[in-house]
Amino acid sequence: MKIYNTMSRTKEEFVPIEEGKVRMYVCGPTVYNLIHIGNARPMIFFDSVRRYFEYKGWKVNFVSNFTDVDDKIIKAANAEGVESSVISERYIEECKKDMAGMNVRPATTHPKATEEIGGMIEMIETLIEKGFAYEVNGTVYFRVRNFKEYGKLSGKNLDDLESGSRTLLVTGEDEKEDPMDFVLWKPKKEGEPFWESPWGQGRPGWHIECSVMSKKYLGEEIDIHGGGEDLIFPHHENEIAQSEAASGHAFSHYWMHNAFLNINNVKMSKSLGNFLLVRDISKQYDLSVLRFFMLSAHYRSPLNFSPELMEAAKNGLDRIHTAMVRLKDEAGKGLPGAESQQERAAREAFTYRFEEAMDDDFNTADAISVIFEMVKYANTLDPKETTAEGWDALRANLLQLADILGIEEPKEELLDADIEALIEERQAARKAKNYARADEIRNELAGKGILLEDTKEGVKWKRK
Ligand code: AMP
Ligand code: ZN
């Protein structure tokens, strides 16, 4: 399997740290608003990476954080006059609903920055001890000059950076030894959440959280670290500096970055205000269409959002769904006996080509083409002239490959009674303080388009 490594700027053969296991970390969203469809791109893509590894028999430990302490969260909290945890908890819940709608599986662990402050303080202390960090008036900075390999991921040169950052130097930062140094810990300001630390009350910088959460849940050395390409510099460069300075050895072996989702050929971002929320899309389309649209391009190519491309994605996905339903409905009608050699060979050829595409740096665009060819082939088959076993095998094979891309056989509508039974089970789970199961049920229902609302009169539900 080949992976394009941003560090070497080449496709490299994937060699894991531990045979049969993959440790991967993907930077998650800052939770101060509903996620936009740009944020959805890494979620969807890396979910398919994970699914493909699992399909190939690897055990994947997949960690993705929620950044729940940040200036933007504090600003949103102040605007509403609530604690910042009210904002972050709300948008974590909303994000999980969107993920379920896009058929993005929950990570093995979704750590939250605010629950990992102790680990951050420890790592900052180690960096100070080793001479890689220093404190001035309650702020701790990373001493970039001491990390000789700084710039190795982004290909930036220290001297160029230095002259650039000097002109950008803002007031209040002149206490730094060097303009390139970045913040590991900052002192509290009035009205902000804070934690006790050896440097006084304050809160961590953004970069340190990922170094610490990755280390805690995956170990000091990991296989894959991912995120959008905007994170290469400075976020990932700084993560490397912190983690490698603290541990004394390599941090992540492979760095993967998705290109941007654009709109009218301009990157979609909250700061530019040209974004569409996943929730907006869900009013018009099932979110499986959004997922299919995202995977129809290679992850390292920019993808331009347009209503025409969404319509094309919808039509494409419909074609696949129609074939899946036919394969289900016509099952068991075929000839007796074992799957013929010819039937098997056709099926295996599709599987081979699908894997070839995915083994080549997760080329989901080519993998989708193979699915379309498989669908076309299935549609030409006459169920009465195919062995029943061959028909079933083709169906199972198609479902298995499509599942890697997160495409599922259309579900039969949930009956009201089934929904109510699940809601009752959720209430019982909550009573028993089994919140994991309760959340699972809520997400399962959300995935089927059923929205729950907890009211004083009990739980109400509606179909989307
Ligand atoms: P943020 O909440 O801005 O930290 O972003 C969370 C994740 O979404 C990061 O991996 C970003 O790189 C990614 N991201 C943000 N905007 C876009 C976009 N327009 N296209 C693709 N990825 C994006
Ligand atoms: Zn990160």
Coordinates of N, CA, C and O in Angstrom, one line a residue, residues 107-228:
A107 N -14.5 7.9 16.2 CA -13.2 7.5 16.4 C -13.1 6.5 17.5 O -14.0 6.4 18.3
T108 N -12.0 5.8 17.6 CA -11.7 4.9 18.8 C -11.8 5.8 20.0 O -12.4 5.4 21.0
T109 N -11.2 6.9 20.0 CA -11.2 7.9 21.1 C -11.4 9.3 20.5 O -10.7 9.6 19.5
H110 N -12.2 10.1 21.1 CA -12.4 11.5 20.7 C -12.0 12.4 21.9 O -12.9 12.8 22.7
P111 N -10.7 12.5 22.2 CA -10.4 13.3 23.4 C -10.7 14.8 23.2 O -10.8 15.3 22.1
K112 N -11.0 15.4 24.4 CA -11.2 16.8 24.4 C -10.1 17.5 25.1 O -9.6 17.1 26.1
A113 N -9.7 18.7 24.5 CA -8.5 19.4 25.0 C -8.6 19.7 26.5 O -7.7 19.5 27.3
T114 N -9.8 20.1 26.9 CA -10.0 20.6 28.3 C -9.9 19.4 29.3 O -9.7 19.7 30.5
E115 N -9.9 18.2 28.8 CA -9.8 17.0 29.7 C -8.3 16.5 29.8 O -8.1 15.5 30.4
E116 N -7.4 17.2 29.1 CA -6.1 16.7 28.9 C -5.0 17.7 29.4 O -3.9 17.7 29.0
I117 N -5.5 18.7 30.2 CA -4.6 19.8 30.6 C -3.4 19.3 31.4 O -2.3 19.8 31.2
G118 N -3.6 18.3 32.2 CA -2.5 17.8 33.0 C -1.4 17.3 32.2 O -0.2 17.6 32.4
G119 N -1.7 16.6 31.1 CA -0.7 16.0 30.2 C 0.0 17.1 29.5 O 1.2 17.1 29.2
M120 N -0.7 18.2 29.2 CA -0.1 19.4 28.5 C 0.9 20.0 29.4 O 2.0 20.4 29.0
I121 N 0.6 20.2 30.7 CA 1.5 20.8 31.6 C 2.7 20.0 31.7 O 3.9 20.5 31.7
E122 N 2.6 18.7 31.8 CA 3.7 17.8 31.9 C 4.7 17.9 30.7 O 5.9 18.0 30.9
M123 N 4.1 17.9 29.5 CA 4.9 18.0 28.3 C 5.6 19.4 28.3 O 6.8 19.5 27.9
I124 N 4.9 20.4 28.7 CA 5.6 21.8 28.7 C 6.7 21.8 29.7 O 7.8 22.3 29.4
E125 N 6.5 21.1 30.8 CA 7.6 21.1 31.8 C 8.8 20.3 31.3 O 10.0 20.8 31.4
T126 N 8.6 19.2 30.6 CA 9.7 18.5 29.9 C 10.4 19.4 28.9 O 11.6 19.4 28.9
L127 N 9.6 20.1 28.2 CA 10.3 21.0 27.1 C 11.1 22.1 27.8 O 12.2 22.4 27.3
I128 N 10.6 22.6 28.9 CA 11.4 23.6 29.7 C 12.7 23.0 30.2 O 13.8 23.5 30.0
E129 N 12.6 21.8 30.8 CA 13.7 21.1 31.4 C 14.8 20.8 30.3 O 16.0 20.9 30.5
K130 N 14.3 20.5 29.1 CA 15.3 20.2 28.0 C 15.8 21.4 27.3 O 16.5 21.3 26.3
G131 N 15.3 22.6 27.7 CA 15.8 23.8 27.0 C 15.1 24.2 25.8 O 15.5 25.1 25.0
F132 N 13.9 23.5 25.5 CA 13.2 23.8 24.3 C 12.0 24.8 24.6 O 11.3 25.1 23.7
A133 N 11.9 25.3 25.8 CA 10.8 26.2 26.1 C 11.2 27.1 27.3 O 12.1 26.8 28.1
Y134 N 10.6 28.3 27.4 CA 10.9 29.3 28.4 C 9.7 30.0 28.8 O 8.8 30.2 28.0
E135 N 9.7 30.5 30.0 CA 8.6 31.3 30.5 C 8.9 32.8 30.7 O 10.0 33.1 31.1
V136 N 8.0 33.6 30.2 CA 8.1 35.1 30.5 C 6.8 35.6 31.0 O 5.8 35.4 30.2
N137 N 6.7 36.1 32.2 CA 5.5 36.7 32.7 C 4.2 35.8 32.5 O 3.2 36.3 32.1
G138 N 4.4 34.6 32.9 CA 3.2 33.7 32.8 C 2.9 33.0 31.5 O 2.0 32.2 31.3
T139 N 3.7 33.5 30.4 CA 3.5 32.8 29.1 C 4.7 31.9 28.9 O 5.8 32.3 29.2
V140 N 4.4 30.7 28.4 CA 5.5 29.8 28.0 C 5.6 29.7 26.5 O 4.6 29.5 25.8
Y141 N 6.8 29.9 26.0 CA 7.0 29.8 24.5 C 7.9 28.6 24.2 O 8.8 28.2 25.0
F142 N 7.7 28.1 23.0 CA 8.6 27.1 22.4 C 9.8 27.8 21.8 O 9.6 28.8 21.0
R143 N 11.0 27.4 22.0 CA 12.2 28.0 21.5 C 12.5 27.3 20.2 O 13.3 26.3 20.1
V144 N 12.0 27.9 19.1 CA 12.1 27.3 17.8 C 13.5 27.1 17.3 O 13.8 26.0 16.8
R145 N 14.4 28.0 17.6 CA 15.8 27.9 17.1 C 16.5 26.6 17.6 O 17.4 26.1 17.0
N146 N 16.1 26.2 18.8 CA 16.7 25.0 19.4 C 16.3 23.7 18.7 O 16.9 22.7 18.9
F147 N 15.2 23.7 18.0 CA 14.8 22.5 17.3 C 15.3 22.6 15.9 O 14.7 23.2 15.0
K148 N 16.4 21.9 15.7 CA 17.2 22.1 14.4 C 16.4 21.7 13.2 O 16.7 22.2 12.1
E149 N 15.4 20.8 13.3 CA 14.7 20.3 12.1 C 13.4 21.1 11.9 O 12.6 20.7 11.0
Y150 N 13.3 22.2 12.5 CA 12.0 23.0 12.3 C 11.9 23.4 10.9 O 12.8 23.9 10.3
G151 N 10.7 23.2 10.3 CA 10.5 23.5 8.9 C 10.6 22.3 8.0 O 10.3 22.4 6.8
K152 N 10.9 21.1 8.6 CA 11.1 19.9 7.7 C 9.8 19.4 7.0 O 9.8 18.8 6.0
L153 N 8.6 19.7 7.7 CA 7.4 19.2 7.1 C 6.9 20.2 6.0 O 6.5 19.8 4.9
S154 N 6.9 21.5 6.3 CA 6.4 22.5 5.4 C 7.4 22.9 4.4 O 7.1 23.6 3.4
G155 N 8.7 22.5 4.6 CA 9.7 22.9 3.6 C 10.1 24.4 3.8 O 10.7 25.0 2.9
K156 N 9.8 24.9 4.9 CA 10.1 26.3 5.1 C 11.5 26.4 5.7 O 11.9 25.6 6.5
N157 N 12.1 27.6 5.4 CA 13.5 27.8 5.8 C 13.4 28.7 7.0 O 12.7 29.7 7.0
L158 N 14.2 28.4 8.1 CA 14.1 29.2 9.3 C 14.4 30.7 9.1 O 13.8 31.6 9.6
D159 N 15.4 31.0 8.2 CA 15.7 32.4 8.0 C 14.6 33.2 7.3 O 14.3 34.3 7.6
D160 N 14.0 32.5 6.3 CA 12.9 33.1 5.6 C 11.7 33.4 6.6 O 11.1 34.5 6.6
L161 N 11.5 32.4 7.4 CA 10.4 32.5 8.4 C 10.7 33.7 9.3 O 9.8 34.5 9.6
E162 N 12.0 33.8 9.7 CA 12.4 34.8 10.7 C 12.1 36.2 10.1 O 11.5 37.0 10.8
S163 N 12.5 36.4 8.9 CA 12.3 37.8 8.3 C 10.8 38.0 8.1 O 10.3 39.1 8.4
G164 N 10.0 37.0 7.8 CA 8.6 37.1 7.6 C 7.9 37.5 8.9 O 7.1 38.4 9.0
S165 N 8.3 36.7 10.0 CA 7.6 36.9 11.3 C 8.0 38.2 11.9 O 7.2 38.8 12.7
R166 N 9.1 38.7 11.6 CA 9.5 40.0 12.2 C 8.6 41.1 11.8 O 8.2 41.9 12.6
T167 N 8.2 41.1 10.5 CA 7.3 42.1 10.1 C 5.9 41.9 10.6 O 5.1 42.9 10.8
L168 N 5.6 40.7 11.0 CA 4.3 40.4 11.5 C 4.2 40.6 13.0 O 3.1 40.4 13.6
L169 N 5.3 40.9 13.6 CA 5.3 40.9 15.1 C 4.3 41.9 15.7 O 4.2 43.0 15.2
V170 N 3.5 41.4 16.6 CA 2.4 42.2 17.1 C 2.8 42.7 18.5 O 3.6 42.0 19.2
T171 N 2.2 43.7 19.0 CA 2.5 44.2 20.3 C 2.2 43.2 21.3 O 1.3 42.4 21.2
G172 N 3.0 43.1 22.4 CA 2.8 42.2 23.4 C 3.6 40.9 23.2 O 3.7 40.1 24.1
E173 N 4.1 40.7 22.0 CA 4.8 39.5 21.7 C 6.3 39.8 21.7 O 7.2 39.0 21.4
D174 N 6.7 41.1 22.0 CA 8.1 41.5 22.0 C 8.9 40.9 23.2 O 10.1 41.0 23.2
E175 N 8.2 40.2 24.1 CA 8.9 39.6 25.2 C 9.5 38.2 24.7 O 10.3 37.6 25.4
K176 N 9.1 37.8 23.5 CA 9.7 36.6 23.0 C 11.2 36.7 22.7 O 11.6 37.8 22.3
E177 N 11.9 35.6 22.9 CA 13.4 35.7 22.6 C 13.5 35.8 21.1 O 14.5 36.3 20.6
D178 N 12.6 35.2 20.3 CA 12.7 35.2 18.9 C 11.3 35.3 18.3 O 10.4 34.6 18.8
P179 N 11.1 36.1 17.3 CA 9.8 36.2 16.7 C 9.1 34.9 16.3 O 7.9 34.9 16.2
M180 N 9.9 33.9 16.0 CA 9.3 32.7 15.5 C 8.7 31.8 16.6 O 8.0 30.9 16.4
D181 N 9.2 32.1 17.9 CA 8.7 31.2 19.0 C 7.2 31.3 19.1 O 6.6 32.3 18.8
F182 N 6.6 30.1 19.5 CA 5.2 30.1 19.6 C 4.7 29.7 21.0 O 5.5 29.2 21.8
V183 N 3.5 30.0 21.3 CA 3.0 29.9 22.6 C 2.6 28.4 23.0 O 1.9 27.7 22.2
L184 N 3.0 28.0 24.2 CA 2.6 26.7 24.7 C 1.6 26.9 25.8 O 0.7 26.0 26.0
W185 N 1.7 28.0 26.5 CA 0.8 28.3 27.7 C 0.6 29.8 27.8 O 1.6 30.5 27.7
K186 N -0.6 30.2 27.9 CA -0.8 31.7 28.1 C -1.6 32.0 29.4 O -2.4 31.2 29.8
P187 N -1.2 33.1 30.0 CA -1.9 33.5 31.2 C -3.4 33.8 31.0 O -3.7 34.2 29.9
K188 N -4.2 33.7 32.0 CA -5.6 33.9 31.9 C -5.9 35.4 31.7 O -5.2 36.3 32.2
K189 N -7.0 35.6 31.0 CA -7.5 37.0 30.9 C -8.8 37.0 31.6 O -9.5 35.9 31.7
E190 N -9.3 38.2 31.9 CA -10.6 38.3 32.6 C -11.7 37.6 31.8 O -11.7 37.8 30.6
G191 N -12.5 36.8 32.5 CA -13.6 36.2 31.8 C -13.3 35.0 30.9 O -14.1 34.5 30.2
E192 N -12.1 34.5 31.1 CA -11.7 33.3 30.3 C -11.6 32.1 31.2 O -11.2 32.2 32.3
P193 N -11.8 30.9 30.6 CA -11.6 29.7 31.4 C -10.1 29.6 31.7 O -9.3 30.0 30.9
F194 N -9.8 29.0 32.8 CA -8.3 28.9 33.2 C -8.1 27.6 34.0 O -9.0 27.1 34.6
W195 N -6.8 27.2 34.0 CA -6.4 26.1 34.8 C -5.1 26.5 35.6 O -4.4 27.4 35.2
E196 N -4.9 25.9 36.8 CA -3.7 26.1 37.6 C -2.5 25.5 36.9 O -2.7 24.4 36.3
S197 N -1.4 26.2 36.9 CA -0.2 25.6 36.3 C 1.0 26.1 37.1 O 0.9 27.1 37.8
P198 N 2.2 25.5 36.9 CA 3.4 26.1 37.5 C 3.7 27.5 37.1 O 4.5 28.2 37.7
W199 N 3.1 28.0 36.0 CA 3.3 29.3 35.5 C 2.2 30.3 35.8 O 2.0 31.3 35.2
G200 N 1.3 29.8 36.7 CA 0.2 30.6 37.1 C -1.1 30.1 36.4 O -1.1 29.2 35.6
Q201 N -2.2 30.8 36.7 CA -3.5 30.4 36.0 C -3.5 30.8 34.6 O -3.0 31.9 34.2
G202 N -3.9 29.9 33.8 CA -3.9 30.2 32.3 C -4.5 29.0 31.5 O -5.2 28.2 32.1
R203 N -4.2 29.0 30.2 CA -4.7 27.9 29.4 C -3.6 27.6 28.3 O -2.8 28.4 28.0
P204 N -3.8 26.4 27.7 CA -2.7 26.0 26.8 C -2.9 26.6 25.4 O -4.0 27.1 25.1
G205 N -1.8 26.6 24.7 CA -1.9 27.0 23.3 C -2.5 25.9 22.5 O -2.7 24.8 23.0
W206 N -2.8 26.1 21.2 CA -3.5 25.1 20.4 C -2.7 23.9 20.1 O -3.1 22.8 20.2
H207 N -1.4 24.2 19.6 CA -0.6 23.1 19.1 C -0.3 22.0 20.1 O -0.3 20.8 19.8
I208 N -0.1 22.4 21.4 CA 0.3 21.4 22.4 C -0.7 20.4 22.6 O -0.4 19.2 22.9
E209 N -2.0 20.7 22.4 CA -3.0 19.7 22.7 C -2.9 18.5 21.8 O -3.1 17.4 22.3
C210 N -2.6 18.7 20.5 CA -2.6 17.5 19.7 C -1.3 16.6 20.0 O -1.4 15.4 19.9
S211 N -0.2 17.3 20.3 CA 1.0 16.5 20.7 C 0.7 15.6 21.9 O 1.1 14.4 21.9
V212 N 0.0 16.2 22.8 CA -0.3 15.5 24.1 C -1.4 14.4 23.9 O -1.2 13.2 24.4
M213 N -2.4 14.7 23.2 CA -3.5 13.7 23.1 C -3.0 12.5 22.2 O -3.4 11.4 22.4
S214 N -2.2 12.8 21.2 CA -1.7 11.8 20.3 C -0.8 10.9 21.2 O -0.9 9.6 21.1
K215 N 0.0 11.5 22.0 CA 0.9 10.6 22.8 C 0.2 9.8 23.8 O 0.4 8.6 24.0
K216 N -0.8 10.4 24.4 CA -1.6 9.7 25.5 C -2.3 8.5 24.9 O -2.3 7.4 25.5
Y217 N -3.0 8.6 23.7 CA -3.9 7.6 23.2 C -3.2 6.7 22.2 O -3.7 5.6 21.9
L218 N -2.1 7.1 21.7 CA -1.4 6.3 20.6 C 0.0 6.0 20.9 O 0.6 5.1 20.2
G219 N 0.6 6.7 21.9 CA 2.1 6.5 22.2 C 2.9 7.6 21.5 O 2.4 8.3 20.7
E220 N 4.2 7.6 21.9 CA 5.0 8.7 21.4 C 5.3 8.7 19.9 O 5.6 9.7 19.3
E221 N 5.2 7.5 19.3 CA 5.5 7.3 17.9 C 4.3 6.8 17.2 O 3.7 5.8 17.6
I222 N 3.8 7.4 16.2 CA 2.6 7.0 15.5 C 2.8 6.7 14.0 O 3.8 7.2 13.5
D223 N 1.8 6.1 13.4 CA 2.0 5.8 12.0 C 1.6 6.9 11.1 O 2.3 7.3 10.2
I224 N 0.4 7.4 11.3 CA -0.2 8.4 10.4 C -0.8 9.6 11.2 O -1.5 9.4 12.2
H225 N -0.5 10.8 10.7 CA -1.1 12.0 11.3 C -1.7 12.7 10.1 O -1.1 12.9 9.1
G226 N -3.0 13.1 10.3 CA -3.7 13.7 9.1 C -4.4 15.0 9.5 O -4.6 15.3 10.7
G227 N -4.9 15.6 8.4 CA -5.7 16.8 8.6 C -5.7 17.6 7.3 O -5.2 17.1 6.3
G228 N -6.4 18.7 7.2 CA -6.4 19.5 6.0 C -5.1 20.2 5.8 O -4.3 20.4 6.7

